[in-house]
């Protein structure tokens, strides 16, 4: 097994950065203790005090090239009616009425940093544009490793004339699953094996990505945006075909031969679409015999088990709170957490508080006992989790991978719109506060959830929590330290849709290097000596 040393230098003059590597859990990596746990464990940012100071908006996206201005409160024009919602701020919705809010209008969809700003050109003459090209030979199998490096939009991918064979997700192998199309949310990664055609009928085939948005917030129709690359057969002696693209009409998907789409944000497309959705839970572990047998238990646990329910609702809340980073590192301040962080106090953040209530900002965190089996039910319900208010959240966890035990979807009407919350969670509707609810059937508590995959659940670190639904996940807490979990939609993450969690007791966490700075984030004035 290869060992990689990452030595990172921060050449940014005015801000600190943190680095997180997706898909690598950093088990027993002493040299990585501070580098990769730095989000909570070693946060040493120096904050600006000027109301108009240039800084990086956020460092957790796949690209950190855009700089923004941090403005005083109520100076963001689009929030207060000074600009049209289709010009500077373009929140949209999917077909089920779930939100894709907080996104700026798309100027181009890029594949390997190549794309084009003009949709008319993309739809009429893509072969004349400087787009990415992937080479393949007849009968050859090529592996594509695909990630969505965006900050707000889920994207659907397909390759003209070819099936997609999904063989891994989030860095973990899965039993091969053949599909026609794949939807990828920000933060997710999929490995797709592509089999070259034995008898291609042309030299190039189009690889297409497209947005899944359907409505503006005022329910008028939003156009689909497209991005294109080319799959080119290098051993085919033909002139490149330049007939007008037909991918906007999906001609290969018919009522008799519906296209299979993996990872939809809803349970299925409306009946007038020739698409059939497959939930990500259909992906299977390739070696079920290698799974920790206790993780597959579906009867009540008696010990070494803990169960948590987390409502990830609105675009900023976790169980009613808005996550706020501590000013210093919890590891060094375990006996004085009140100095570096704000406790999540229900008296300050009343139940059902407004989603923008600043009183709800706090250091929301969990604690998992080392080596316990942890079951987390992430749901998206009640106020801020229903039709036209909720968002499908791509939930990403640091420091561990987890097994997908079950996904629960809401109920939909005949048009495919969200009609009711999933009844398994004791939430009475989209107008109720559902921050402290558990299973409606109390016999499901302590790990006895009906309908779980207890045979071969796949292993992931990023999955999407459907609006009005839930996901049950399990992992064994074997990686001691302070870690981070969050929605991978950037504005949600920044607004507070996140939480920290501690695995193990303080004395079970590997100690940082002796010379590692540990007083950043706050300053304690030394006492003044009274001696003369």
Short mmCIF file of C-alpha atoms in Angstrom, two decimals:
data_model
loop_
_atom_site.label_atom_id
_atom_site.label_comp_id
_atom_site.label_asym_id
_atom_site.label_seq_id
_atom_site.Cartn_x
_atom_site.Cartn_y
_atom_site.Cartn_z
CA UNK A 1 0.00 0.00 0.00
CA UNK A 2 1.38 3.40 -0.98
CA UNK A 3 2.09 6.04 1.63
CA UNK A 4 1.71 9.66 0.57
CA UNK A 5 3.19 12.65 2.38
CA UNK A 6 1.42 15.95 1.80
CA UNK A 7 3.37 19.04 2.75
CA UNK A 8 1.18 22.12 2.44
CA UNK A 9 2.30 25.74 2.35
CA UNK A 10 -0.22 28.55 2.68
CA UNK A 11 0.89 31.48 0.53
CA UNK A 12 -2.32 33.44 1.07
CA UNK A 13 -1.45 36.61 2.95
CA UNK A 14 -4.73 37.42 4.64
CA UNK A 15 -6.47 34.16 5.47
CA UNK A 16 -6.03 30.65 6.77
CA UNK A 17 -7.00 27.60 4.78
CA UNK A 18 -7.94 24.04 5.64
CA UNK A 19 -7.70 20.92 3.53
CA UNK A 20 -9.95 17.88 3.51
CA UNK A 21 -9.34 14.89 1.24
CA UNK A 22 -12.52 13.08 0.26
CA UNK A 23 -12.55 9.30 0.45
CA UNK A 24 -9.57 8.90 2.81
CA UNK A 25 -10.47 8.43 6.46
CA UNK A 26 -6.95 9.07 7.82
CA UNK A 27 -6.96 6.14 10.22
CA UNK A 28 -3.82 5.93 12.36
CA UNK A 29 -2.16 8.66 10.33
CA UNK A 30 -0.33 10.56 13.04
CA UNK A 31 1.15 13.05 10.64
CA UNK A 32 -2.37 13.84 9.44
CA UNK A 33 -3.90 14.36 12.85
CA UNK A 34 -3.73 18.12 12.70
CA UNK A 35 -3.86 18.63 8.96
CA UNK A 36 -7.09 16.80 8.28
CA UNK A 37 -8.89 17.39 11.54
CA UNK A 38 -8.15 21.04 11.24
CA UNK A 39 -11.71 22.08 10.42
CA UNK A 40 -12.73 21.80 14.07
CA UNK A 41 -9.71 20.41 15.84
CA UNK A 42 -7.24 22.98 14.58
CA UNK A 43 -9.09 26.03 13.28
CA UNK A 44 -6.68 28.96 13.37
CA UNK A 45 -8.24 31.61 11.15
CA UNK A 46 -7.60 35.31 11.70
CA UNK A 47 -10.86 37.14 11.15
CA UNK A 48 -11.14 40.53 9.53
CA UNK A 49 -12.60 43.43 11.50
CA UNK A 50 -13.28 45.86 8.67
CA UNK A 51 -16.83 45.77 7.30
CA UNK A 52 -15.60 45.83 3.70
CA UNK A 53 -12.57 43.58 3.57
CA UNK A 54 -11.63 41.27 0.77
CA UNK A 55 -11.29 37.64 1.71
CA UNK A 56 -11.99 34.18 0.41
CA UNK A 57 -15.63 33.28 0.79
CA UNK A 58 -14.95 29.66 1.64
CA UNK A 59 -12.18 27.12 1.25
CA UNK A 60 -14.18 23.90 1.28
CA UNK A 61 -15.22 23.86 -2.36
CA UNK A 62 -13.40 21.94 -5.06
CA UNK A 63 -12.20 25.26 -6.50
CA UNK A 64 -10.87 28.15 -4.43
CA UNK A 65 -10.30 30.61 -7.21
CA UNK A 66 -13.17 33.03 -6.64
CA UNK A 67 -12.76 35.95 -4.25
CA UNK A 68 -15.69 37.90 -2.85
CA UNK A 69 -16.41 40.90 -0.68
CA UNK A 70 -17.65 40.38 2.86
CA UNK A 71 -20.31 43.01 3.34
CA UNK A 72 -22.14 44.49 6.26
CA UNK A 73 -25.53 43.05 7.10
CA UNK A 74 -28.35 43.74 4.63
CA UNK A 75 -26.07 44.85 1.79
CA UNK A 76 -26.66 41.79 -0.43
CA UNK A 77 -28.80 43.32 -3.15
CA UNK A 78 -30.74 40.26 -4.23
CA UNK A 79 -32.03 39.62 -0.71
CA UNK A 80 -33.89 42.92 -0.59
CA UNK A 81 -35.51 43.33 -3.98
CA UNK A 82 -32.89 45.44 -5.74
CA UNK A 83 -32.22 42.89 -8.47
CA UNK A 84 -34.39 40.41 -10.33
CA UNK A 85 -34.21 36.85 -9.08
CA UNK A 86 -33.26 35.60 -12.53
CA UNK A 87 -30.29 37.97 -12.88
CA UNK A 88 -28.18 37.99 -9.73
CA UNK A 89 -29.84 35.33 -7.61
CA UNK A 90 -31.45 32.34 -9.24
CA UNK A 91 -32.95 29.88 -6.77
CA UNK A 92 -34.72 27.08 -8.57
CA UNK A 93 -36.69 23.92 -7.86
CA UNK A 94 -36.74 20.34 -9.06
CA UNK A 95 -39.75 18.53 -10.49
CA UNK A 96 -40.96 17.39 -7.05
CA UNK A 97 -41.07 20.93 -5.64
CA UNK A 98 -37.81 20.62 -3.72
CA UNK A 99 -35.56 23.67 -3.70
CA UNK A 100 -32.16 24.23 -5.32
CA UNK A 101 -31.87 27.64 -3.74
CA UNK A 102 -29.07 30.11 -3.29
CA UNK A 103 -27.47 29.62 -6.70
CA UNK A 104 -26.29 32.36 -8.99
CA UNK A 105 -27.29 32.00 -12.66
CA UNK A 106 -25.13 29.47 -14.48
CA UNK A 107 -22.78 30.91 -17.08
CA UNK A 108 -21.29 27.60 -18.21
CA UNK A 109 -20.99 23.95 -17.20
CA UNK A 110 -17.37 22.81 -17.35
CA UNK A 111 -15.92 19.35 -17.89
CA UNK A 112 -12.26 19.27 -16.87
CA UNK A 113 -12.31 23.08 -16.90
CA UNK A 114 -13.54 23.19 -20.49
CA UNK A 115 -16.92 24.51 -21.49
CA UNK A 116 -18.72 27.30 -23.32
CA UNK A 117 -20.82 30.22 -22.16
CA UNK A 118 -23.31 30.28 -25.03
CA UNK A 119 -26.03 27.63 -24.84
CA UNK A 120 -27.06 28.19 -28.45
CA UNK A 121 -23.57 27.22 -29.57
CA UNK A 122 -23.59 24.18 -27.28
CA UNK A 123 -26.89 23.03 -28.77
CA UNK A 124 -26.07 23.69 -32.43
CA UNK A 125 -22.31 23.45 -33.07
CA UNK A 126 -20.50 21.83 -30.13
CA UNK A 127 -17.85 20.27 -32.40
CA UNK A 128 -16.54 23.77 -33.19
CA UNK A 129 -15.97 24.64 -29.52
CA UNK A 130 -12.86 24.06 -27.35
CA UNK A 131 -14.44 21.22 -25.37
CA UNK A 132 -12.86 18.23 -23.63
CA UNK A 133 -12.25 15.05 -25.62
CA UNK A 134 -11.73 11.56 -24.19
CA UNK A 135 -10.07 8.91 -26.35
CA UNK A 136 -11.22 5.30 -26.50
CA UNK A 137 -10.73 2.28 -28.77
CA UNK A 138 -13.26 -0.20 -30.07
CA UNK A 139 -14.07 -2.81 -27.42
CA UNK A 140 -11.87 -1.11 -24.84
CA UNK A 141 -13.08 -0.47 -21.27
CA UNK A 142 -12.17 2.93 -19.85
CA UNK A 143 -12.64 4.03 -16.24
CA UNK A 144 -14.05 7.51 -15.64
CA UNK A 145 -13.70 8.97 -12.15
CA UNK A 146 -16.38 11.61 -11.90
CA UNK A 147 -16.99 14.25 -9.26
CA UNK A 148 -19.26 17.26 -9.07
CA UNK A 149 -17.06 20.18 -8.10
CA UNK A 150 -19.92 22.64 -8.02
CA UNK A 151 -21.45 24.36 -5.03
CA UNK A 152 -25.22 24.18 -5.58
CA UNK A 153 -26.46 22.18 -8.57
CA UNK A 154 -26.85 18.45 -8.97
CA UNK A 155 -26.03 17.42 -12.55
CA UNK A 156 -27.20 14.51 -14.71
CA UNK A 157 -24.66 12.79 -16.95
CA UNK A 158 -25.04 10.45 -19.88
CA UNK A 159 -22.91 9.39 -22.84
CA UNK A 160 -24.61 9.12 -26.19
CA UNK A 161 -25.00 5.51 -27.34
CA UNK A 162 -23.29 3.98 -24.28
CA UNK A 163 -24.29 2.41 -20.98
CA UNK A 164 -22.65 3.48 -17.73
CA UNK A 165 -21.34 0.78 -15.40
CA UNK A 166 -21.01 2.21 -11.88
CA UNK A 167 -18.25 0.31 -10.05
CA UNK A 168 -17.44 2.58 -7.09
CA UNK A 169 -18.91 5.46 -5.10
CA UNK A 170 -17.03 7.86 -2.81
CA UNK A 171 -13.85 5.84 -3.20
CA UNK A 172 -15.45 2.52 -2.24
CA UNK A 173 -16.01 -0.35 -4.66
CA UNK A 174 -19.57 -1.51 -5.23
CA UNK A 175 -21.11 -4.38 -7.12
CA UNK A 176 -21.27 -3.20 -10.76
CA UNK A 177 -24.56 -1.47 -11.54
CA UNK A 178 -25.48 -0.65 -15.14
CA UNK A 179 -27.48 2.52 -15.74
CA UNK A 180 -28.19 4.92 -18.58
CA UNK A 181 -27.76 8.15 -16.63
CA UNK A 182 -26.20 9.28 -13.40
CA UNK A 183 -27.08 12.28 -11.22
CA UNK A 184 -24.19 13.63 -9.14
CA UNK A 185 -24.52 16.10 -6.27
CA UNK A 186 -21.71 18.39 -5.09
CA UNK A 187 -19.17 16.39 -3.11
CA UNK A 188 -20.14 13.00 -4.52
CA UNK A 189 -17.74 10.83 -6.52
CA UNK A 190 -18.52 7.92 -8.80
CA UNK A 191 -16.29 5.55 -10.75
CA UNK A 192 -17.88 4.56 -14.04
CA UNK A 193 -16.54 1.87 -16.37
CA UNK A 194 -17.35 2.60 -19.99
CA UNK A 195 -17.22 -0.22 -22.52
CA UNK A 196 -16.20 0.87 -25.98
CA UNK A 197 -18.51 -0.16 -28.78
CA UNK A 198 -17.28 -3.02 -30.94
CA UNK A 199 -18.83 -1.47 -34.04
CA UNK A 200 -19.23 2.28 -33.52
CA UNK A 201 -21.26 3.95 -36.25
CA UNK A 202 -19.44 7.27 -35.96
CA UNK A 203 -16.14 8.64 -34.71
CA UNK A 204 -17.35 10.81 -31.81
CA UNK A 205 -20.16 10.52 -29.29
CA UNK A 206 -21.25 13.28 -26.97
CA UNK A 207 -20.83 13.16 -23.20
CA UNK A 208 -23.56 15.41 -21.82
CA UNK A 209 -24.13 16.94 -18.40
CA UNK A 210 -27.32 18.86 -17.65
CA UNK A 211 -29.03 20.58 -14.76
CA UNK A 212 -31.97 18.92 -13.00
CA UNK A 213 -33.68 22.21 -12.12
CA UNK A 214 -37.16 22.70 -13.56
CA UNK A 215 -38.89 25.71 -11.92
CA UNK A 216 -37.92 29.16 -10.74
CA UNK A 217 -39.13 30.00 -7.24
CA UNK A 218 -42.18 31.68 -8.79
CA UNK A 219 -43.02 28.35 -10.54
CA UNK A 220 -42.25 29.58 -14.04
CA UNK A 221 -40.16 27.21 -16.15
CA UNK A 222 -36.37 27.48 -16.06
CA UNK A 223 -34.38 26.29 -19.06
CA UNK A 224 -32.07 23.32 -18.70
CA UNK A 225 -28.37 24.14 -18.96
CA UNK A 226 -26.07 21.75 -20.80
CA UNK A 227 -22.38 21.03 -20.93
CA UNK A 228 -20.74 18.78 -23.52
CA UNK A 229 -17.54 16.81 -24.01
CA UNK A 230 -16.69 14.22 -26.65
CA UNK A 231 -15.88 10.53 -26.53
CA UNK A 232 -13.66 9.96 -29.57
CA UNK A 233 -12.80 6.57 -31.08
CA UNK A 234 -9.20 6.95 -32.09
CA UNK A 235 -9.19 3.76 -34.17
CA UNK A 236 -12.25 4.67 -36.25
CA UNK A 237 -11.43 6.07 -39.68
CA UNK A 238 -14.43 8.35 -40.16
CA UNK A 239 -14.96 12.07 -40.52
CA UNK A 240 -16.54 13.60 -37.43
CA UNK A 241 -20.30 13.79 -37.78
CA UNK A 242 -21.70 17.29 -37.44
CA UNK A 243 -25.45 16.81 -37.44
CA UNK A 244 -27.41 18.92 -34.93
CA UNK A 245 -27.41 17.37 -31.43
CA UNK A 246 -30.59 15.64 -30.27
CA UNK A 247 -29.74 15.10 -26.61
CA UNK A 248 -32.23 17.76 -25.44
CA UNK A 249 -35.05 15.38 -26.46
CA UNK A 250 -33.50 12.15 -25.06
CA UNK A 251 -34.51 10.14 -28.16
CA UNK A 252 -32.94 6.96 -26.77
CA UNK A 253 -35.39 7.01 -23.83
CA UNK A 254 -38.86 5.82 -24.87
CA UNK A 255 -42.00 4.64 -23.09
CA UNK A 256 -41.12 1.09 -24.15
CA UNK A 257 -37.44 1.42 -23.24
CA UNK A 258 -37.21 3.85 -20.33
CA UNK A 259 -33.77 5.11 -19.34
CA UNK A 260 -32.49 4.11 -15.90
CA UNK A 261 -31.29 7.12 -13.86
CA UNK A 262 -29.22 6.53 -10.72
CA UNK A 263 -29.35 8.90 -7.73
CA UNK A 264 -32.40 11.06 -8.40
CA UNK A 265 -33.21 13.67 -5.72
CA UNK A 266 -36.77 12.27 -5.65
CA UNK A 267 -38.15 8.74 -5.76
CA UNK A 268 -39.14 8.86 -9.41
CA UNK A 269 -39.79 11.12 -12.38
CA UNK A 270 -43.39 11.99 -13.32
CA UNK A 271 -45.02 9.47 -15.65
CA UNK A 272 -44.66 11.72 -18.71
CA UNK A 273 -40.86 11.33 -18.51
CA UNK A 274 -39.28 8.24 -20.01
CA UNK A 275 -36.95 7.91 -17.03
CA UNK A 276 -36.95 5.39 -14.18
CA UNK A 277 -35.05 6.36 -11.03
CA UNK A 278 -32.79 4.05 -9.06
CA UNK A 279 -32.02 5.18 -5.52
CA UNK A 280 -28.37 5.14 -4.47
CA UNK A 281 -29.32 2.48 -1.92
CA UNK A 282 -29.48 -0.08 -4.76
CA UNK A 283 -25.69 -0.02 -4.88
CA UNK A 284 -24.38 -3.11 -3.12
CA UNK A 285 -21.20 -3.90 -1.20
CA UNK A 286 -19.06 -6.15 -3.43
CA UNK A 287 -17.88 -8.33 -0.51
CA UNK A 288 -20.68 -8.58 2.07
CA UNK A 289 -18.74 -11.19 4.01
CA UNK A 290 -16.20 -8.46 4.84
CA UNK A 291 -18.80 -6.23 6.56
CA UNK A 292 -18.71 -6.07 10.36
CA UNK A 293 -21.54 -8.47 11.27
CA UNK A 294 -22.77 -6.31 14.15
CA UNK A 295 -23.42 -3.46 11.74
CA UNK A 296 -26.00 -5.64 10.00
CA UNK A 297 -28.02 -6.43 13.12
CA UNK A 298 -31.74 -5.61 12.85
CA UNK A 299 -32.80 -6.57 16.38
CA UNK A 300 -32.51 -4.18 19.35
CA UNK A 301 -28.96 -3.60 20.57
CA UNK A 302 -28.33 -4.00 24.28
CA UNK A 303 -24.99 -2.22 24.53
CA UNK A 304 -22.14 -0.62 22.53
CA UNK A 305 -24.73 1.08 20.34
CA UNK A 306 -25.91 4.65 20.06
CA UNK A 307 -28.69 6.18 18.01
CA UNK A 308 -29.01 9.79 16.85
CA UNK A 309 -31.76 11.62 14.94
CA UNK A 310 -30.76 14.75 13.02
CA UNK A 311 -33.15 17.01 11.14
CA UNK A 312 -31.28 18.74 8.31
CA UNK A 313 -33.86 21.32 7.30
CA UNK A 314 -34.14 24.73 5.66
CA UNK A 315 -30.88 25.82 4.04
CA UNK A 316 -29.16 26.56 7.34
CA UNK A 317 -30.32 24.37 10.22
CA UNK A 318 -29.46 21.12 11.98
CA UNK A 319 -31.99 20.15 14.67
CA UNK A 320 -33.07 23.77 14.85
CA UNK A 321 -29.56 25.17 15.32
CA UNK A 322 -27.16 26.94 12.97
CA UNK A 323 -23.65 25.54 13.31
CA UNK A 324 -20.94 28.02 14.27
CA UNK A 325 -17.26 27.11 14.36
CA UNK A 326 -15.47 27.42 17.69
CA UNK A 327 -12.86 30.15 17.99
CA UNK A 328 -10.22 27.70 19.18
CA UNK A 329 -9.50 23.99 19.14
CA UNK A 330 -11.72 21.82 21.36
CA UNK A 331 -8.83 19.44 22.03
CA UNK A 332 -6.89 22.14 23.88
CA UNK A 333 -9.93 23.68 25.54
CA UNK A 334 -11.88 20.70 26.82
CA UNK A 335 -12.20 22.25 30.29
CA UNK A 336 -13.20 25.69 29.08
CA UNK A 337 -15.36 25.20 26.02
CA UNK A 338 -17.39 28.25 26.98
CA UNK A 339 -14.31 30.34 26.19
CA UNK A 340 -14.12 29.25 22.56
CA UNK A 341 -17.66 28.29 21.64
CA UNK A 342 -21.31 29.03 22.22
CA UNK A 343 -23.39 26.29 23.80
CA UNK A 344 -26.55 25.25 21.98
CA UNK A 345 -29.02 26.52 24.53
CA UNK A 346 -32.69 25.96 23.78
CA UNK A 347 -33.64 28.97 25.87
CA UNK A 348 -31.77 31.22 23.43
CA UNK A 349 -32.89 29.40 20.29
CA UNK A 350 -36.57 28.71 20.85
CA UNK A 351 -38.22 25.73 19.24
CA UNK A 352 -39.37 26.66 15.74
CA UNK A 353 -37.22 29.79 15.60
CA UNK A 354 -36.94 31.70 12.35
CA UNK A 355 -34.35 30.11 10.09
CA UNK A 356 -32.26 33.29 10.09
CA UNK A 357 -32.41 33.82 13.87
CA UNK A 358 -28.85 34.65 14.96
CA UNK A 359 -29.59 33.36 18.44
CA UNK A 360 -29.57 29.87 16.96
CA UNK A 361 -25.88 30.01 16.04
CA UNK A 362 -23.87 27.67 18.24
CA UNK A 363 -21.26 24.91 18.29
CA UNK A 364 -23.62 21.99 17.67
CA UNK A 365 -21.78 18.73 18.25
CA UNK A 366 -22.22 15.06 19.11
CA UNK A 367 -20.02 12.62 20.97
CA UNK A 368 -19.54 8.99 19.97
CA UNK A 369 -17.96 6.44 22.26
CA UNK A 370 -14.90 4.82 20.71
CA UNK A 371 -15.73 1.47 19.03
CA UNK A 372 -19.48 1.92 19.44
CA UNK A 373 -21.80 1.17 16.55
CA UNK A 374 -23.33 4.52 15.64
CA UNK A 375 -26.67 4.73 13.87
CA UNK A 376 -27.66 8.14 12.54
CA UNK A 377 -31.02 8.85 10.97
CA UNK A 378 -30.70 12.03 8.93
CA UNK A 379 -34.11 13.36 7.99
CA UNK A 380 -35.40 16.43 6.18
CA UNK A 381 -38.89 17.19 7.47
CA UNK A 382 -41.27 19.63 9.09
CA UNK A 383 -40.70 23.37 8.84
CA UNK A 384 -38.05 23.89 6.19
CA UNK A 385 -38.23 20.27 5.04
CA UNK A 386 -41.31 20.04 2.88
CA UNK A 387 -42.78 21.03 -0.46
CA UNK A 388 -41.32 24.36 -1.68
CA UNK A 389 -39.36 24.87 1.58
CA UNK A 390 -36.96 21.94 1.76
CA UNK A 391 -33.72 21.17 -0.05
CA UNK A 392 -32.25 17.79 -0.98
CA UNK A 393 -29.06 17.92 1.11
CA UNK A 394 -25.91 16.01 0.05
CA UNK A 395 -24.72 14.95 3.52
CA UNK A 396 -20.94 14.48 3.80
CA UNK A 397 -19.11 13.17 6.85
CA UNK A 398 -15.39 13.44 7.60
CA UNK A 399 -13.25 10.78 9.23
CA UNK A 400 -15.30 7.71 8.40
CA UNK A 401 -17.40 5.97 5.79
CA UNK A 402 -20.83 4.64 6.62
CA UNK A 403 -23.19 1.95 5.39
CA UNK A 404 -26.48 3.00 3.80
CA UNK A 405 -29.03 0.89 5.67
CA UNK A 406 -32.26 2.42 4.40
CA UNK A 407 -33.73 5.38 2.51
CA UNK A 408 -37.27 6.60 3.20
CA UNK A 409 -39.02 8.78 0.60
CA UNK A 410 -41.97 11.14 1.02
CA UNK A 411 -45.33 10.52 -0.62
CA UNK A 412 -45.91 12.14 -4.01
CA UNK A 413 -49.05 13.16 -5.89
CA UNK A 414 -49.91 12.14 -9.45
CA UNK A 415 -47.80 15.01 -10.83
CA UNK A 416 -44.71 13.89 -8.95
CA UNK A 417 -44.90 16.72 -6.39
CA UNK A 418 -44.18 16.13 -2.70
CA UNK A 419 -47.53 15.57 -0.98
CA UNK A 420 -46.71 14.24 2.52
CA UNK A 421 -43.74 13.61 4.77
CA UNK A 422 -42.58 10.01 5.07
CA UNK A 423 -44.77 8.52 7.84
CA UNK A 424 -41.97 6.49 9.45
CA UNK A 425 -40.69 9.59 11.27
CA UNK A 426 -43.07 11.02 13.89
CA UNK A 427 -43.46 14.34 12.06
CA UNK A 428 -47.00 15.58 11.54
CA UNK A 429 -46.41 17.73 8.47
CA UNK A 430 -44.53 20.50 6.73
CA UNK A 431 -45.94 23.16 9.07
CA UNK A 432 -44.80 21.52 12.31
CA UNK A 433 -41.52 21.62 14.19
CA UNK A 434 -39.88 18.21 13.84
CA UNK A 435 -36.49 18.82 15.42
CA UNK A 436 -36.86 16.39 18.33
CA UNK A 437 -38.83 13.54 16.80
CA UNK A 438 -37.93 9.85 16.46
CA UNK A 439 -39.54 6.79 14.87
CA UNK A 440 -43.33 6.79 14.88
CA UNK A 441 -43.17 3.06 15.61
CA UNK A 442 -41.17 3.01 18.85
CA UNK A 443 -40.29 -0.66 18.37
CA UNK A 444 -37.86 0.54 15.69
CA UNK A 445 -35.69 2.24 18.31
CA UNK A 446 -32.33 0.81 19.46
CA UNK A 447 -31.48 -0.42 15.97
CA UNK A 448 -34.54 -2.52 15.11
CA UNK A 449 -35.54 -0.52 12.02
CA UNK A 450 -37.77 -2.47 9.65
CA UNK A 451 -36.77 -2.68 6.00
CA UNK A 452 -33.03 -2.15 6.36
CA UNK A 453 -30.55 -3.76 4.00
CA UNK A 454 -28.85 -6.13 6.43
CA UNK A 455 -27.09 -8.15 3.76
CA UNK A 456 -24.85 -5.97 1.60
CA UNK A 457 -25.29 -2.20 2.18
CA UNK A 458 -22.87 -0.02 0.25
CA UNK A 459 -20.23 2.11 1.91
CA UNK A 460 -20.36 5.88 1.34
CA UNK A 461 -19.27 9.21 2.79
CA UNK A 462 -21.71 11.46 0.88
CA UNK A 463 -25.40 10.78 0.23
CA UNK A 464 -28.43 12.93 -0.47
CA UNK A 465 -31.19 13.33 2.12
CA UNK A 466 -34.47 13.67 0.19
CA UNK A 467 -36.94 16.43 0.97
CA UNK A 468 -39.63 14.95 3.21
CA UNK A 469 -37.61 11.77 3.70
CA UNK A 470 -34.74 10.22 5.62
CA UNK A 471 -31.59 8.09 5.42
CA UNK A 472 -30.46 5.53 8.01
CA UNK A 473 -26.69 5.05 8.15
CA UNK A 474 -24.35 3.07 10.38
CA UNK A 475 -20.65 2.98 11.12
CA UNK A 476 -18.37 1.78 13.87
CA UNK A 477 -16.65 4.70 15.59
CA UNK A 478 -13.05 3.53 15.32
CA UNK A 479 -11.34 6.79 14.39
CA UNK A 480 -10.74 8.93 17.51
CA UNK A 481 -10.69 12.69 17.13
CA UNK A 482 -12.83 15.71 16.39
CA UNK A 483 -14.57 15.52 13.01
CA UNK A 484 -17.03 17.41 10.87
CA UNK A 485 -20.26 16.57 9.03
CA UNK A 486 -22.11 18.98 6.76
CA UNK A 487 -24.33 19.59 3.78
CA UNK A 488 -22.14 19.87 0.68
CA UNK A 489 -24.21 22.67 -0.85
CA UNK A 490 -21.89 25.56 -0.21
CA UNK A 491 -24.32 28.22 0.95
CA UNK A 492 -25.98 25.71 3.28
CA UNK A 493 -22.66 24.69 4.77
CA UNK A 494 -21.73 28.32 5.33
CA UNK A 495 -25.14 29.15 6.80
CA UNK A 496 -24.97 26.43 9.43
CA UNK A 497 -26.18 23.11 8.01
CA UNK A 498 -23.41 21.20 9.74
CA UNK A 499 -22.25 19.72 13.03
CA UNK A 500 -19.06 18.52 14.69
CA UNK A 501 -18.60 15.20 16.43
CA UNK A 502 -16.04 13.79 18.82
CA UNK A 503 -15.05 10.13 18.64
CA UNK A 504 -13.54 8.81 21.86
CA UNK A 505 -12.66 10.44 25.15
CA UNK A 506 -10.05 13.18 25.30
CA UNK A 507 -7.33 10.77 26.41
CA UNK A 508 -8.14 8.43 23.49
CA UNK A 509 -7.47 11.07 20.85
CA UNK A 510 -3.93 11.03 19.42
CA UNK A 511 -2.08 14.07 20.79
CA UNK A 512 -0.96 16.79 18.38
CA UNK A 513 2.75 17.55 18.04
CA UNK A 514 4.13 19.30 21.11
CA UNK A 515 5.01 22.43 19.14
CA UNK A 516 1.67 22.72 17.36
CA UNK A 517 0.05 26.16 17.95
CA UNK A 518 -2.88 25.78 20.28
CA UNK A 519 -3.91 29.26 21.43
CA UNK A 520 -5.18 30.55 18.08
CA UNK A 521 -8.67 31.94 17.84
CA UNK A 522 -8.67 33.76 21.16
CA UNK A 523 -6.23 35.66 23.35
CA UNK A 524 -5.99 35.57 27.13
CA UNK A 525 -4.33 38.60 28.68
CA UNK A 526 -1.59 37.52 31.13
CA UNK A 527 -2.08 38.72 34.66
CA UNK A 528 -0.29 41.92 35.61
CA UNK A 529 2.28 41.43 38.34
CA UNK A 530 1.75 43.55 41.46
CA UNK A 531 5.42 43.46 42.33
CA UNK A 532 7.48 46.58 41.71
#
